[in-house]
Amino acid sequence: MHKAQIAALTAATLVVVGAYYGLADALDLVPGVLTASPADYAVQPFPTASAAAREPDAAPGLAADAPVPDAGELAALANALAGDERVGKATTGVSIVDVASGRELVDHGAGAPLTPASSNKVPVAWAALSLMGADHTLRTTAVLDGSTVTLVGGGDVLLAEDAGDPDAAVGRAGLGDLARQAAAQLKEQGVTSVSVALDDTLFTGPTWNDAWASGNESWVAPIQPLMLDVTAYPSGGYPADPALDAAGVFADHLRGAGIEVTGAVSRSAAGAEATELAAVESAPLADILSVSLKASDNTMTEVEGRLVALAAGEEASFAGATRAVLGQLQADGFDTSGVTMLDSCGLALGNQVPARLLAQIIARAAADDAGTAGRSLIAALPVGGLDGTLDDRYVGTAGAGAVRAKTGSLDTVASLTGTVVTADGRLLAFSVIVDGFEEGGLYSARLAIDDALLTPLAACGCGG
């Protein structure tokens, strides 16, 4: 190539490169005379990781020196409720106890036995926690005797249909898991064909309480020691034989795991020679109670009553359950004089319990020395304006978050049993029962309880 051609190509290349550099300079991509940004801009520090997120401050505890409400002012609230036209001619019982001192501040018919409705679930929960402990769990097992696999109910009525959820209270144990574990054991033993039986003999006596009014079938299932998630029926429609239905599901899962199941599921107690193939465990009792108390589940509470009976050495029937609950209350130092308890869940109109006993159980559970059992009971109660059967009450009032209580509702009875923190920061235990208004008066009676007694109590700045 001639020197002239090389020089021309070099010059052209420099022109093109210079043009691109000028464009980059104008766009402030490279330094140069066309750069628009100031030459002395401040160098930004390299970002550094922030400190770990700060944990929220713990809620302050109740002030030890919070003033005790004036008993006279509280008695005036109880009188106002009793005279409220919305309760009609009903009898009202009110007991309010200062938790810190244990002193009863209000006795408005507190010693008179009245129908407690679902406040009856409070003594059952106390007895269960006191006798069995908050960590108690329920085992559902599969056992083998000859060529028969028997599903044995242990009191878990929250069983998942297939796989269990180890983090859940409802469905912690799964029948599918149990069947697959049992199938694996059968295969190890060379067994490929079995018959399936149901053993629900843990409980005895009838599954229906004669003290319950006809029509309550919508609110309680037949009481048996195993059932697929009983909370799946919030509006009734319970199966006629929940335990047998669960056994059928178990048999289906065995088939799905490769085991031949011959014939229909039978009902018989496991033999003494039966050996355990597999087992699944429920959530701890404290978690189970939280489900049953917040939702006021009647079936679960009847099962809990029978479990108390078994732990106390009583027969696991309606009568055995109530004897065991009252026996545990007496053993724990409560005065059960005048109490008539026909069931555990409170559907029976013939139940008779003084408001004072209910308030004293709550006061004991909320006390500083109540331990895990007491804390579990209090934590399981619905919270005003937040959850459970109190989620739509006290909304926008002083009772929201301050009232924590078990509700009770029958056609002629309204009750509420729990704790309330006053505006001054004093923790009180209470029970109120309005018993005997006309049918159709339930909603009005609830409003009266909230408006005339509990909301003013939560707003109380009435330190004595």
Coordinates of C-alpha atoms in Angstrom, one line a residue:
M1 CA 0.0 0.0 0.0
H2 CA 1.2 3.4 -0.8
K3 CA 2.3 5.7 2.0
A4 CA -0.4 8.2 0.8
Q5 CA -3.2 5.6 1.1
I6 CA -2.0 4.6 4.6
A7 CA -2.0 8.2 5.7
A8 CA -5.5 8.8 4.4
L9 CA -6.9 5.7 6.1
T10 CA -5.2 6.7 9.4
A11 CA -6.6 10.2 9.2
A12 CA -10.1 8.8 8.5
T13 CA -9.9 6.4 11.5
L14 CA -8.9 9.3 13.8
V15 CA -11.8 11.4 12.6
V16 CA -14.3 8.6 13.3
V17 CA -12.8 7.8 16.7
G18 CA -12.8 11.5 17.6
A19 CA -16.4 11.9 16.5
Y20 CA -17.5 8.9 18.8
Y21 CA -15.5 10.3 21.7
G22 CA -17.0 13.7 21.2
L23 CA -20.5 12.1 21.4
A24 CA -19.6 10.2 24.6
D25 CA -18.2 13.4 26.0
A26 CA -21.4 15.3 25.3
L27 CA -23.4 12.5 27.0
D28 CA -21.1 12.8 30.1
L29 CA -20.0 9.2 29.6
V30 CA -16.3 10.1 29.4
P31 CA -14.4 13.2 30.6
G32 CA -13.8 16.0 28.2
V33 CA -14.4 19.6 27.3
L34 CA -18.1 18.9 26.5
T35 CA -18.8 17.3 30.0
A36 CA -21.8 19.0 31.6
S37 CA -21.3 17.6 35.1
P38 CA -19.2 19.6 37.5
A39 CA -15.7 18.3 37.8
D40 CA -15.7 18.6 41.6
Y41 CA -18.9 16.6 42.5
A42 CA -18.9 15.0 45.9
V43 CA -17.9 11.4 46.0
Q44 CA -20.8 9.3 47.4
P45 CA -19.9 6.9 50.2
F46 CA -20.3 3.3 49.5
P47 CA -23.5 2.1 51.0
T48 CA -23.1 -0.1 54.1
A49 CA -25.5 -2.7 55.4
S50 CA -27.9 -1.3 58.0
A51 CA -28.0 -2.8 61.5
A52 CA -30.4 -5.6 62.2
A53 CA -34.1 -4.6 62.4
R54 CA -35.0 -3.6 65.9
E55 CA -37.3 -5.9 67.7
P56 CA -40.5 -4.2 68.8
D57 CA -40.7 -3.2 72.4
A58 CA -42.6 -5.7 74.5
A59 CA -46.0 -4.5 75.7
P60 CA -45.7 -3.1 79.1
G61 CA -47.1 -5.2 81.9
L62 CA -49.9 -4.1 84.1
A63 CA -48.9 -1.5 86.6
A64 CA -48.6 -3.0 90.1
D65 CA -50.0 0.2 91.6
A66 CA -52.9 0.5 89.3
P67 CA -55.9 1.6 91.4
V68 CA -58.5 -0.9 92.4
P69 CA -61.9 0.2 91.1
D70 CA -64.4 1.4 93.7
A71 CA -66.6 -1.5 94.6
G72 CA -69.6 0.7 94.9
E73 CA -69.2 2.0 91.4
L74 CA -68.9 -1.5 90.0
A75 CA -71.9 -2.6 91.9
A76 CA -73.9 0.2 90.3
L77 CA -72.9 -1.1 86.9
A78 CA -74.2 -4.6 87.9
N79 CA -77.4 -3.1 89.2
A80 CA -77.8 -1.1 85.9
L81 CA -77.5 -4.4 83.9
A82 CA -80.0 -6.2 86.1
G83 CA -82.5 -3.3 85.7
D84 CA -81.9 -2.9 81.9
E85 CA -85.1 -3.4 80.0
R86 CA -83.2 -5.5 77.4
V87 CA -82.8 -8.4 79.9
G88 CA -86.5 -8.4 80.7
K89 CA -87.4 -10.5 83.7
A90 CA -84.2 -12.6 83.5
T91 CA -82.2 -13.3 86.7
T92 CA -78.8 -11.7 86.6
G93 CA -75.7 -13.0 88.4
V94 CA -72.5 -11.0 88.5
S95 CA -69.2 -11.7 90.2
I96 CA -66.2 -9.4 89.7
V97 CA -62.8 -10.3 91.3
D98 CA -59.7 -8.2 91.6
V99 CA -57.1 -10.6 90.3
A100 CA -54.1 -9.2 92.2
S101 CA -55.7 -9.5 95.6
G102 CA -58.3 -12.2 95.0
R103 CA -61.0 -10.0 96.6
E104 CA -64.5 -10.2 95.2
L105 CA -65.5 -6.6 94.4
V106 CA -69.0 -7.3 93.2
D107 CA -71.5 -9.9 94.4
H108 CA -74.7 -9.5 92.6
G109 CA -76.4 -12.8 93.0
A110 CA -73.0 -14.3 92.5
G111 CA -73.6 -17.4 94.6
A112 CA -76.9 -18.3 93.0
P113 CA -76.6 -21.3 90.6
L114 CA -77.8 -20.2 87.1
T115 CA -77.7 -21.8 83.7
P116 CA -74.2 -20.9 82.4
A117 CA -74.6 -21.8 78.7
S118 CA -71.1 -22.1 77.2
S119 CA -69.4 -20.4 80.1
N120 CA -69.6 -24.1 81.3
K121 CA -66.6 -24.7 79.1
V122 CA -64.4 -22.7 81.4
P123 CA -64.4 -25.3 84.3
V124 CA -63.9 -28.1 81.8
A125 CA -60.8 -26.4 80.4
W126 CA -59.5 -25.7 83.8
A127 CA -59.9 -29.3 84.9
A128 CA -58.3 -30.6 81.6
L129 CA -55.3 -28.3 82.0
S130 CA -54.9 -29.0 85.7
L131 CA -55.2 -32.7 85.4
M132 CA -53.4 -33.5 82.1
G133 CA -51.2 -30.5 81.5
A134 CA -50.9 -28.0 78.6
D135 CA -48.5 -30.3 76.7
H136 CA -50.7 -33.4 76.7
T137 CA -51.2 -34.9 73.3
L138 CA -53.6 -37.4 71.8
R139 CA -52.5 -40.5 69.9
T140 CA -54.4 -42.2 67.1
T141 CA -52.9 -45.6 66.3
A142 CA -53.1 -48.5 63.9
V143 CA -52.6 -51.9 65.3
L144 CA -52.4 -55.4 63.7
D145 CA -53.9 -58.6 65.1
G146 CA -53.7 -61.5 62.7
S147 CA -54.8 -60.1 59.4
T148 CA -56.9 -57.3 60.8
V149 CA -55.6 -53.7 61.0
T150 CA -57.6 -51.8 63.6
L151 CA -57.8 -48.0 63.8
V152 CA -57.9 -47.0 67.4
G153 CA -59.3 -43.6 68.4
G154 CA -57.5 -41.7 71.1
G155 CA -59.7 -38.5 71.3
D156 CA -58.4 -36.6 68.4
V157 CA -61.3 -35.0 66.5
L158 CA -59.2 -32.6 64.5
L159 CA -57.6 -35.3 62.2
A160 CA -56.5 -34.3 58.7
E161 CA -57.9 -36.5 56.0
D162 CA -54.6 -37.0 54.3
A163 CA -51.2 -35.5 55.4
G164 CA -50.9 -33.8 58.8
D165 CA -49.4 -30.4 59.3
P166 CA -46.8 -30.3 62.0
D167 CA -47.3 -26.6 62.5
A168 CA -51.1 -26.6 62.8
A169 CA -53.5 -27.2 65.7
V170 CA -56.3 -28.4 63.4
G171 CA -55.0 -31.3 61.3
R172 CA -51.7 -31.8 63.1
A173 CA -52.2 -35.5 62.7
G174 CA -53.2 -37.0 59.4
L175 CA -55.0 -40.3 58.6
G176 CA -53.2 -40.5 55.3
D177 CA -49.8 -40.4 57.1
L178 CA -51.0 -43.0 59.6
A179 CA -52.2 -45.4 56.8
R180 CA -48.9 -45.0 54.8
Q181 CA -46.8 -45.7 57.9
A182 CA -48.9 -48.7 58.6
A183 CA -48.7 -49.9 55.0
A184 CA -44.9 -49.7 55.1
Q185 CA -44.8 -51.8 58.3
L186 CA -47.2 -54.4 56.8
K187 CA -45.0 -54.7 53.7
E188 CA -42.0 -55.2 55.9
Q189 CA -43.8 -58.1 57.5
G190 CA -44.8 -59.5 54.2
V191 CA -48.5 -58.7 54.6
T192 CA -50.3 -57.4 51.5
S193 CA -54.0 -58.1 52.3
V194 CA -55.9 -57.1 55.5
S195 CA -59.3 -56.4 56.8
V196 CA -59.9 -53.0 58.7
A197 CA -61.7 -52.5 61.9
L198 CA -62.6 -49.4 64.0
D199 CA -62.0 -49.4 67.8
D200 CA -63.9 -46.4 69.3
T201 CA -64.3 -48.0 72.7
L202 CA -62.3 -45.3 74.4
F203 CA -65.6 -43.6 75.2
T204 CA -68.6 -45.3 76.6
G205 CA -72.3 -44.6 76.8
P206 CA -74.5 -42.8 74.4
T207 CA -73.2 -40.3 71.9
W208 CA -76.1 -37.9 72.5
N209 CA -77.0 -36.3 75.8
D210 CA -80.7 -36.6 76.7
A211 CA -80.4 -33.2 78.5
W212 CA -80.0 -31.5 75.2
A213 CA -83.0 -30.0 73.5
S214 CA -84.1 -31.4 70.1
G215 CA -82.6 -29.2 67.4
N216 CA -79.2 -29.0 69.0
E217 CA -78.0 -31.7 66.5
S218 CA -76.8 -28.7 64.4
W219 CA -74.5 -27.6 67.2
V220 CA -72.8 -30.8 68.3
A221 CA -71.7 -34.0 66.6
P222 CA -72.1 -37.5 68.0
I223 CA -69.4 -37.8 70.7
Q224 CA -66.8 -40.3 69.6
P225 CA -63.0 -40.6 70.1
L226 CA -61.9 -39.8 66.6
M227 CA -63.2 -37.7 63.8
L228 CA -61.9 -35.9 60.7
D229 CA -61.6 -32.1 61.5
V230 CA -64.8 -31.3 63.5
T231 CA -64.3 -27.6 62.9
A232 CA -65.2 -28.1 59.2
Y233 CA -68.9 -27.9 60.1
P234 CA -69.4 -24.4 61.5
S235 CA -73.1 -24.5 60.5
G236 CA -73.9 -28.0 61.4
G237 CA -74.4 -30.9 59.1
Y238 CA -72.2 -33.3 61.1
P239 CA -71.9 -36.9 59.8
A240 CA -74.1 -39.4 61.6
D241 CA -71.1 -41.7 62.4
P242 CA -67.9 -39.6 62.3
A243 CA -65.6 -42.3 63.6
L244 CA -66.8 -44.9 61.1
D245 CA -66.4 -42.3 58.3
A246 CA -62.8 -41.7 59.4
A247 CA -62.1 -45.4 59.4
G248 CA -63.3 -45.6 55.8
V249 CA -60.9 -42.9 54.9
F250 CA -58.1 -44.8 56.6
A251 CA -58.9 -47.9 54.7
D252 CA -58.9 -46.0 51.4
H253 CA -55.4 -44.7 52.2
L254 CA -54.2 -48.2 52.9
R255 CA -55.4 -49.2 49.5
G256 CA -53.7 -46.2 48.0
A257 CA -50.5 -47.3 49.7
G258 CA -50.6 -50.7 48.0
I259 CA -52.4 -52.8 50.6
E260 CA -55.5 -54.9 49.7
V261 CA -58.4 -54.2 52.0
T262 CA -61.0 -57.0 52.0
G263 CA -64.6 -56.4 53.1
A264 CA -66.2 -53.5 54.7
V265 CA -64.9 -51.7 57.8
S266 CA -66.1 -53.4 61.0
R267 CA -66.4 -52.1 64.5
S268 CA -64.6 -54.0 67.2
A269 CA -62.1 -53.4 70.0
A270 CA -58.5 -54.2 69.3
G271 CA -57.4 -57.5 70.7
A272 CA -55.0 -57.7 73.7
E273 CA -52.4 -59.4 71.3
A274 CA -52.5 -56.6 68.8
T275 CA -49.2 -54.9 68.0
E276 CA -48.8 -51.2 67.1
L277 CA -48.0 -50.6 63.4
A278 CA -48.1 -46.8 63.4
A279 CA -49.2 -43.7 65.4
V280 CA -49.9 -40.0 64.8
E281 CA -50.1 -37.3 67.5
S282 CA -52.3 -34.3 67.9
A283 CA -51.3 -30.8 68.8
P284 CA -50.7 -30.1 72.5
L285 CA -53.8 -29.7 74.7
A286 CA -53.2 -25.9 75.1
D287 CA -53.5 -25.5 71.3
I288 CA -56.6 -27.8 71.1
L289 CA -58.3 -25.8 73.9
S290 CA -57.6 -22.5 72.1
V291 CA -59.5 -23.9 69.1
S292 CA -62.4 -25.1 71.1
L293 CA -62.8 -22.1 73.4
K294 CA -62.4 -19.4 70.8
A295 CA -64.9 -21.1 68.5
S296 CA -67.0 -22.4 71.4
D297 CA -67.0 -25.9 69.8
N298 CA -69.4 -28.1 71.7
T299 CA -68.1 -31.4 70.3
M300 CA -64.5 -30.7 71.2
T301 CA -65.5 -29.7 74.7
E302 CA -67.5 -32.9 75.2
V303 CA -64.4 -34.9 74.1
E304 CA -62.2 -32.9 76.4
G305 CA -64.6 -33.7 79.3
R306 CA -64.3 -37.4 78.5
L307 CA -60.5 -37.1 78.4
V308 CA -60.7 -35.6 81.9
A309 CA -62.8 -38.5 83.0
L310 CA -60.2 -41.0 81.7
A311 CA -57.4 -39.2 83.4
A312 CA -59.3 -39.2 86.6
G313 CA -60.1 -42.9 86.4
E314 CA -63.8 -42.3 85.7
E315 CA -65.8 -43.8 82.8
A316 CA -65.6 -41.7 79.7
S317 CA -69.3 -40.9 79.4
F318 CA -71.3 -37.7 79.9
A319 CA -71.8 -38.5 83.6
G320 CA -68.2 -39.6 84.1
A321 CA -67.0 -36.4 82.5
T322 CA -68.9 -34.1 84.7
R323 CA -68.0 -36.1 87.9
A324 CA -64.4 -35.9 86.9
V325 CA -64.5 -32.1 86.2
L326 CA -66.2 -31.3 89.5
G327 CA -63.8 -33.6 91.3
Q328 CA -60.8 -31.8 89.9
L329 CA -62.3 -28.4 90.8
Q330 CA -62.7 -29.6 94.3
A331 CA -59.2 -31.0 94.4
D332 CA -57.9 -27.7 93.3
G333 CA -59.8 -26.0 96.2
F334 CA -62.8 -24.5 94.5
D335 CA -66.2 -24.5 96.2
T336 CA -68.6 -26.4 93.9
S337 CA -71.6 -26.1 96.2
G338 CA -74.9 -25.9 94.3
V339 CA -73.4 -26.9 91.0
T340 CA -75.3 -29.2 88.7
M341 CA -73.4 -30.2 85.6
L342 CA -75.2 -32.4 83.1
D343 CA -72.8 -31.9 80.2
S344 CA -69.4 -30.4 79.5
C345 CA -70.2 -28.0 76.6
G346 CA -73.1 -26.1 78.3
L347 CA -75.9 -26.9 75.9
A348 CA -78.0 -28.5 78.7
L349 CA -80.5 -26.0 80.2
G350 CA -80.4 -28.0 83.4
N351 CA -76.8 -27.0 84.2
Q352 CA -76.6 -24.8 87.2
V353 CA -73.3 -22.9 88.1
P354 CA -72.8 -19.8 90.2
A355 CA -71.2 -16.9 88.5
R356 CA -68.8 -16.7 91.5
L357 CA -67.3 -20.1 90.8
L358 CA -66.7 -19.1 87.2
A359 CA -65.0 -15.8 88.1
Q360 CA -62.9 -17.5 90.7
I361 CA -61.6 -20.0 88.2
I362 CA -60.6 -17.2 85.9
A363 CA -59.0 -15.2 88.7
R364 CA -56.9 -18.3 89.6
A365 CA -55.9 -18.8 86.0
A366 CA -54.9 -15.1 85.6
A367 CA -52.9 -14.9 88.8
D368 CA -49.2 -14.5 88.8
D369 CA -48.6 -18.0 90.1
A370 CA -51.0 -19.7 87.8
G371 CA -48.3 -21.3 85.7
T372 CA -48.6 -22.8 82.2
A373 CA -52.1 -24.2 82.9
G374 CA -53.5 -20.9 83.9
R375 CA -51.8 -19.0 81.1
S376 CA -53.0 -21.5 78.5
L377 CA -56.6 -21.0 79.7
I378 CA -56.5 -17.2 79.6
A379 CA -54.7 -17.2 76.2
A380 CA -57.4 -19.5 74.7
L381 CA -60.3 -17.1 75.5
P382 CA -61.7 -14.9 72.6
V383 CA -60.6 -11.3 72.6
G384 CA -63.0 -8.5 72.2
G385 CA -63.0 -7.0 68.7
L386 CA -60.3 -9.4 67.6
D387 CA -61.1 -13.1 67.3
G388 CA -63.3 -16.0 68.1
T389 CA -66.9 -15.5 69.2
L390 CA -66.0 -11.9 70.4
D391 CA -64.6 -10.8 67.0
D392 CA -67.6 -8.6 66.2
R393 CA -68.3 -7.3 69.8
Y394 CA -66.7 -4.3 71.5
V395 CA -65.5 -3.0 68.1
G396 CA -64.7 0.7 68.5
T397 CA -65.3 0.7 72.2
A398 CA -63.2 0.5 75.4
G399 CA -63.8 -3.2 75.5
A400 CA -61.8 -3.9 72.3
G401 CA -58.7 -5.8 73.3
A402 CA -59.5 -5.2 76.9
V403 CA -62.2 -7.9 77.3
R404 CA -61.0 -11.5 77.0
A405 CA -63.8 -13.9 77.7
K406 CA -65.8 -17.0 77.0
T407 CA -69.2 -16.4 75.6
G408 CA -72.4 -18.3 76.4
S409 CA -75.5 -18.3 74.3
L410 CA -78.8 -20.3 74.5
D411 CA -82.3 -19.2 73.5
T412 CA -83.0 -17.9 77.0
V413 CA -79.5 -17.4 78.5
A414 CA -76.5 -15.1 77.8
S415 CA -73.3 -15.3 79.7
L416 CA -69.7 -14.0 79.6
T417 CA -66.8 -15.2 81.7
G418 CA -63.2 -13.8 81.5
T419 CA -61.0 -10.9 82.2
V420 CA -61.1 -7.2 81.6
V421 CA -58.4 -4.6 82.0
T422 CA -59.7 -1.2 83.3
A423 CA -58.6 2.1 81.9
D424 CA -56.5 2.5 85.0
G425 CA -54.7 -0.7 84.2
R426 CA -56.3 -3.0 86.8
L427 CA -56.9 -6.7 85.8
L428 CA -60.3 -8.0 86.9
A429 CA -61.8 -11.4 86.5
F430 CA -65.6 -11.6 86.0
S431 CA -68.5 -13.7 85.2
V432 CA -72.0 -12.5 84.2
I433 CA -75.0 -14.7 83.6
V434 CA -78.4 -13.4 82.4
D435 CA -80.7 -16.4 82.7
G436 CA -84.4 -16.6 81.8
F437 CA -85.3 -13.9 79.3
E438 CA -87.9 -14.6 76.7
E439 CA -86.9 -16.6 73.6
G440 CA -85.8 -14.2 70.9
G441 CA -84.1 -11.9 73.5
L442 CA -80.6 -13.2 73.1
Y443 CA -79.2 -10.4 71.0
S444 CA -80.7 -7.7 73.3
A445 CA -79.3 -9.4 76.4
R446 CA -75.8 -9.5 74.8
L447 CA -76.1 -5.8 74.0
A448 CA -77.1 -5.1 77.6
I449 CA -74.1 -7.1 79.0
D450 CA -71.8 -5.2 76.7
D451 CA -73.3 -1.7 77.0
A452 CA -74.3 -1.7 80.7
L453 CA -71.5 -3.6 82.3
L454 CA -68.4 -4.7 80.3
T455 CA -67.7 -1.6 78.2
P456 CA -68.1 0.8 81.2
L457 CA -66.0 -1.6 83.2
A458 CA -63.2 -1.5 80.5
A459 CA -63.5 2.3 80.4
C460 CA -63.5 2.5 84.2
G461 CA -61.3 5.2 85.7
C462 CA -63.0 4.6 88.9
G463 CA -60.1 3.9 91.2
G464 CA -61.2 3.8 94.8

